[in-house]
Each structure stands twice: as structure tokens, then as C-alpha cells.
Amino acid sequence: VGTIAIKLKLCKGMDYARVAEHADKSGHRKLAAAIVEHEPYSSKQVPLLLSIGEEEAALTKATESGDTDLVYFVLFHIWQKKPSLEFFGMIQAKPLARD
């Protein structure tokens, strides 16, 4: 992953989210998760993290961004996909998500 990231950084204006999405569609979910970490825009990172099943990482990125719309988007997604107990466990440690 490190070598791929170095090569991608050489390309100006690289859309890491698109590369990560392609990696996921090719069956390389862990690679996709690693590549999307290099995407500078939370608004592109978060939906992709959700689509590859990385809800915890998506919630962390959304809360770190401070974008309440993004946080609500993640919360709604998790609420639909996870049991209530797991949902409340995930938001317990995230003040922006919890409050």
C-alpha cells in the first residue's frame, strides 16, 4: 500500500476515492480502505468507508471533519445497518455524534 500511495502522490489532482472504489470493486477491500485514507476530502472518504463496511472509521472521519451533515449521514447509515446496542456503543465515544 505504501508503494501505491507514493506513486499516486506523484499524480497531481489524484482522486483517491475513485481509486479506492475501484480496488473495492476488484475485491481488494483492505487496499481500498488504505487508499481512501489518503483522500483529503472527508465528503469523499466517508461514503466510501461506509460502502466497504468501515462504519467505525467513517464515523471517526465524519466527527473529525466537524461536518454535522456528514455525521448525520453516517449515523443514519449505521442506525439502518446495525442493531441498536451496537449503534449506541459506536457513538458512545464520539461526543459530536452522541450529542
mmCIF file with all atom_site columns, N, CA and C in Angstrom, residues 2-3 11 17 20 22 30 36 38 40 45-46 52-53 61 69-70 73-76 79 90 99:
data_model
loop_
_atom_site.group_PDB
_atom_site.id
_atom_site.type_symbol
_atom_site.label_atom_id
_atom_site.label_alt_id
_atom_site.label_comp_id
_atom_site.label_asym_id
_atom_site.label_entity_id
_atom_site.label_seq_id
_atom_site.pdbx_PDB_ins_code
_atom_site.Cartn_x
_atom_site.Cartn_y
_atom_site.Cartn_z
_atom_site.occupancy
_atom_site.B_iso_or_equiv
_atom_site.pdbx_formal_charge
_atom_site.auth_seq_id
_atom_site.auth_comp_id
_atom_site.auth_asym_id
_atom_site.auth_atom_id
_atom_site.pdbx_PDB_model_num
ATOM 1  N N  . GLY A 1 2  ? 1.951   1.230  0.751  1.00 0.00 ? 2  GLY A N  1
ATOM 2  C CA . GLY A 1 2  ? 2.838   2.383  0.813  1.00 0.00 ? 2  GLY A CA 1
ATOM 3  C C  . GLY A 1 2  ? 3.403   2.750  -0.545 1.00 0.00 ? 2  GLY A C  1
ATOM 4  N N  . THR A 1 3  ? 3.805   1.749  -1.316 1.00 0.00 ? 3  THR A N  1
ATOM 5  C CA . THR A 1 3  ? 4.347   1.983  -2.655 1.00 0.00 ? 3  THR A CA 1
ATOM 6  C C  . THR A 1 3  ? 3.283   2.570  -3.568 1.00 0.00 ? 3  THR A C  1
ATOM 7  N N  . CYS A 1 11 ? 0.898   11.885 -8.957 1.00 0.00 ? 11 CYS A N  1
ATOM 8  C CA . CYS A 1 11 ? -0.132  12.333 -9.902 1.00 0.00 ? 11 CYS A CA 1
ATOM 9  C C  . CYS A 1 11 ? -0.916  13.481 -9.279 1.00 0.00 ? 11 CYS A C  1
ATOM 10 N N  . ALA A 1 17 ? -10.434 8.553  -3.837 1.00 0.00 ? 17 ALA A N  1
ATOM 11 C CA . ALA A 1 17 ? -11.707 7.870  -3.606 1.00 0.00 ? 17 ALA A CA 1
ATOM 12 C C  . ALA A 1 17 ? -12.067 6.981  -4.797 1.00 0.00 ? 17 ALA A C  1
ATOM 13 N N  . ALA A 1 20 ? -9.752  3.972  -4.747 1.00 0.00 ? 20 ALA A N  1
ATOM 14 C CA . ALA A 1 20 ? -10.166 3.077  -3.664 1.00 0.00 ? 20 ALA A CA 1
ATOM 15 C C  . ALA A 1 20 ? -11.449 2.335  -4.030 1.00 0.00 ? 20 ALA A C  1
ATOM 16 N N  . HIS A 1 22 ? -12.413 1.531  -7.009 1.00 0.00 ? 22 HIS A N  1
ATOM 17 C CA . HIS A 1 22 ? -12.048 0.502  -7.990 1.00 0.00 ? 22 HIS A CA 1
ATOM 18 C C  . HIS A 1 22 ? -11.397 -0.696 -7.286 1.00 0.00 ? 22 HIS A C  1
ATOM 19 N N  . LYS A 1 30 ? -9.347  -4.314 1.809  1.00 0.00 ? 30 LYS A N  1
ATOM 20 C CA . LYS A 1 30 ? -8.339  -3.732 2.707  1.00 0.00 ? 30 LYS A CA 1
ATOM 21 C C  . LYS A 1 30 ? -7.497  -2.686 1.979  1.00 0.00 ? 30 LYS A C  1
ATOM 22 N N  . VAL A 1 36 ? -8.158  5.005  0.622  1.00 0.00 ? 36 VAL A N  1
ATOM 23 C CA . VAL A 1 36 ? -9.100  6.096  0.910  1.00 0.00 ? 36 VAL A CA 1
ATOM 24 C C  . VAL A 1 36 ? -8.592  6.985  2.053  1.00 0.00 ? 36 VAL A C  1
ATOM 25 N N  . HIS A 1 38 ? -5.877  8.372  2.152  1.00 0.00 ? 38 HIS A N  1
ATOM 26 C CA . HIS A 1 38 ? -5.095  9.452  1.539  1.00 0.00 ? 38 HIS A CA 1
ATOM 27 C C  . HIS A 1 38 ? -5.971  10.508 0.870  1.00 0.00 ? 38 HIS A C  1
ATOM 28 N N  . PRO A 1 40 ? -8.067  13.620 0.636  1.00 0.00 ? 40 PRO A N  1
ATOM 29 C CA . PRO A 1 40 ? -8.103  14.785 1.521  1.00 0.00 ? 40 PRO A CA 1
ATOM 30 C C  . PRO A 1 40 ? -9.508  15.267 1.895  1.00 0.00 ? 40 PRO A C  1
ATOM 31 N N  . GLN A 1 45 ? -14.336 10.535 1.440  1.00 0.00 ? 45 GLN A N  1
ATOM 32 C CA . GLN A 1 45 ? -13.881 9.403  2.244  1.00 0.00 ? 45 GLN A CA 1
ATOM 33 C C  . GLN A 1 45 ? -15.036 8.655  2.891  1.00 0.00 ? 45 GLN A C  1
ATOM 34 N N  . VAL A 1 46 ? -15.896 9.401  3.542  1.00 0.00 ? 46 VAL A N  1
ATOM 35 C CA . VAL A 1 46 ? -16.927 8.807  4.392  1.00 0.00 ? 46 VAL A CA 1
ATOM 36 C C  . VAL A 1 46 ? -17.875 7.873  3.638  1.00 0.00 ? 46 VAL A C  1
ATOM 37 N N  . ILE A 1 52 ? -17.725 0.079  2.104  1.00 0.00 ? 52 ILE A N  1
ATOM 38 C CA . ILE A 1 52 ? -16.867 -1.091 2.290  1.00 0.00 ? 52 ILE A CA 1
ATOM 39 C C  . ILE A 1 52 ? -16.986 -1.664 3.702  1.00 0.00 ? 52 ILE A C  1
ATOM 40 N N  . GLY A 1 53 ? -17.968 -1.179 4.448  1.00 0.00 ? 53 GLY A N  1
ATOM 41 C CA . GLY A 1 53 ? -18.236 -1.751 5.764  1.00 0.00 ? 53 GLY A CA 1
ATOM 42 C C  . GLY A 1 53 ? -17.384 -1.214 6.890  1.00 0.00 ? 53 GLY A C  1
ATOM 43 N N  . LYS A 1 61 ? -14.055 9.743  10.890 1.00 0.00 ? 61 LYS A N  1
ATOM 44 C CA . LYS A 1 61 ? -13.735 10.771 9.889  1.00 0.00 ? 61 LYS A CA 1
ATOM 45 C C  . LYS A 1 61 ? -14.795 11.870 9.860  1.00 0.00 ? 61 LYS A C  1
ATOM 46 N N  . ASP A 1 69 ? -23.690 17.507 8.813  1.00 0.00 ? 69 ASP A N  1
ATOM 47 C CA . ASP A 1 69 ? -24.451 16.771 7.797  1.00 0.00 ? 69 ASP A CA 1
ATOM 48 C C  . ASP A 1 69 ? -23.810 15.409 7.526  1.00 0.00 ? 69 ASP A C  1
ATOM 49 N N  . LEU A 1 70 ? -22.492 15.399 7.485  1.00 0.00 ? 70 LEU A N  1
ATOM 50 C CA . LEU A 1 70 ? -21.768 14.150 7.263  1.00 0.00 ? 70 LEU A CA 1
ATOM 51 C C  . LEU A 1 70 ? -21.945 13.205 8.452  1.00 0.00 ? 70 LEU A C  1
ATOM 52 N N  . PHE A 1 73 ? -25.358 11.736 8.255  1.00 0.00 ? 73 PHE A N  1
ATOM 53 C CA . PHE A 1 73 ? -25.370 10.749 7.178  1.00 0.00 ? 73 PHE A CA 1
ATOM 54 C C  . PHE A 1 73 ? -24.852 9.398  7.684  1.00 0.00 ? 73 PHE A C  1
ATOM 55 N N  . VAL A 1 74 ? -23.724 9.439  8.400  1.00 0.00 ? 74 VAL A N  1
ATOM 56 C CA . VAL A 1 74 ? -23.131 8.210  8.939  1.00 0.00 ? 74 VAL A CA 1
ATOM 57 C C  . VAL A 1 74 ? -24.038 7.600  10.002 1.00 0.00 ? 74 VAL A C  1
ATOM 58 N N  . LEU A 1 75 ? -24.552 8.433  10.893 1.00 0.00 ? 75 LEU A N  1
ATOM 59 C CA . LEU A 1 75 ? -25.429 7.919  11.949 1.00 0.00 ? 75 LEU A CA 1
ATOM 60 C C  . LEU A 1 75 ? -26.660 7.233  11.364 1.00 0.00 ? 75 LEU A C  1
ATOM 61 N N  . PHE A 1 76 ? -27.254 7.836  10.363 1.00 0.00 ? 76 PHE A N  1
ATOM 62 C CA . PHE A 1 76 ? -28.430 7.247  9.737  1.00 0.00 ? 76 PHE A CA 1
ATOM 63 C C  . PHE A 1 76 ? -28.081 5.903  9.097  1.00 0.00 ? 76 PHE A C  1
ATOM 64 N N  . TRP A 1 79 ? -27.517 3.371  11.888 1.00 0.00 ? 79 TRP A N  1
ATOM 65 C CA . TRP A 1 79 ? -28.805 3.060  12.520 1.00 0.00 ? 79 TRP A CA 1
ATOM 66 C C  . TRP A 1 79 ? -29.577 2.024  11.697 1.00 0.00 ? 79 TRP A C  1
ATOM 67 N N  . MET A 1 90 ? -21.195 2.381  19.372 1.00 0.00 ? 90 MET A N  1
ATOM 68 C CA . MET A 1 90 ? -20.304 3.093  18.448 1.00 0.00 ? 90 MET A CA 1
ATOM 69 C C  . MET A 1 90 ? -20.291 4.595  18.713 1.00 0.00 ? 90 MET A C  1
ATOM 70 N N  . ASP A 1 99 ? -24.034 13.803 20.948 1.00 0.00 ? 99 ASP A N  1
ATOM 71 C CA . ASP A 1 99 ? -24.790 14.981 21.379 1.00 0.00 ? 99 ASP A CA 1
ATOM 72 C C  . ASP A 1 99 ? -25.441 15.600 20.183 1.00 0.00 ? 99 ASP A C  1
#
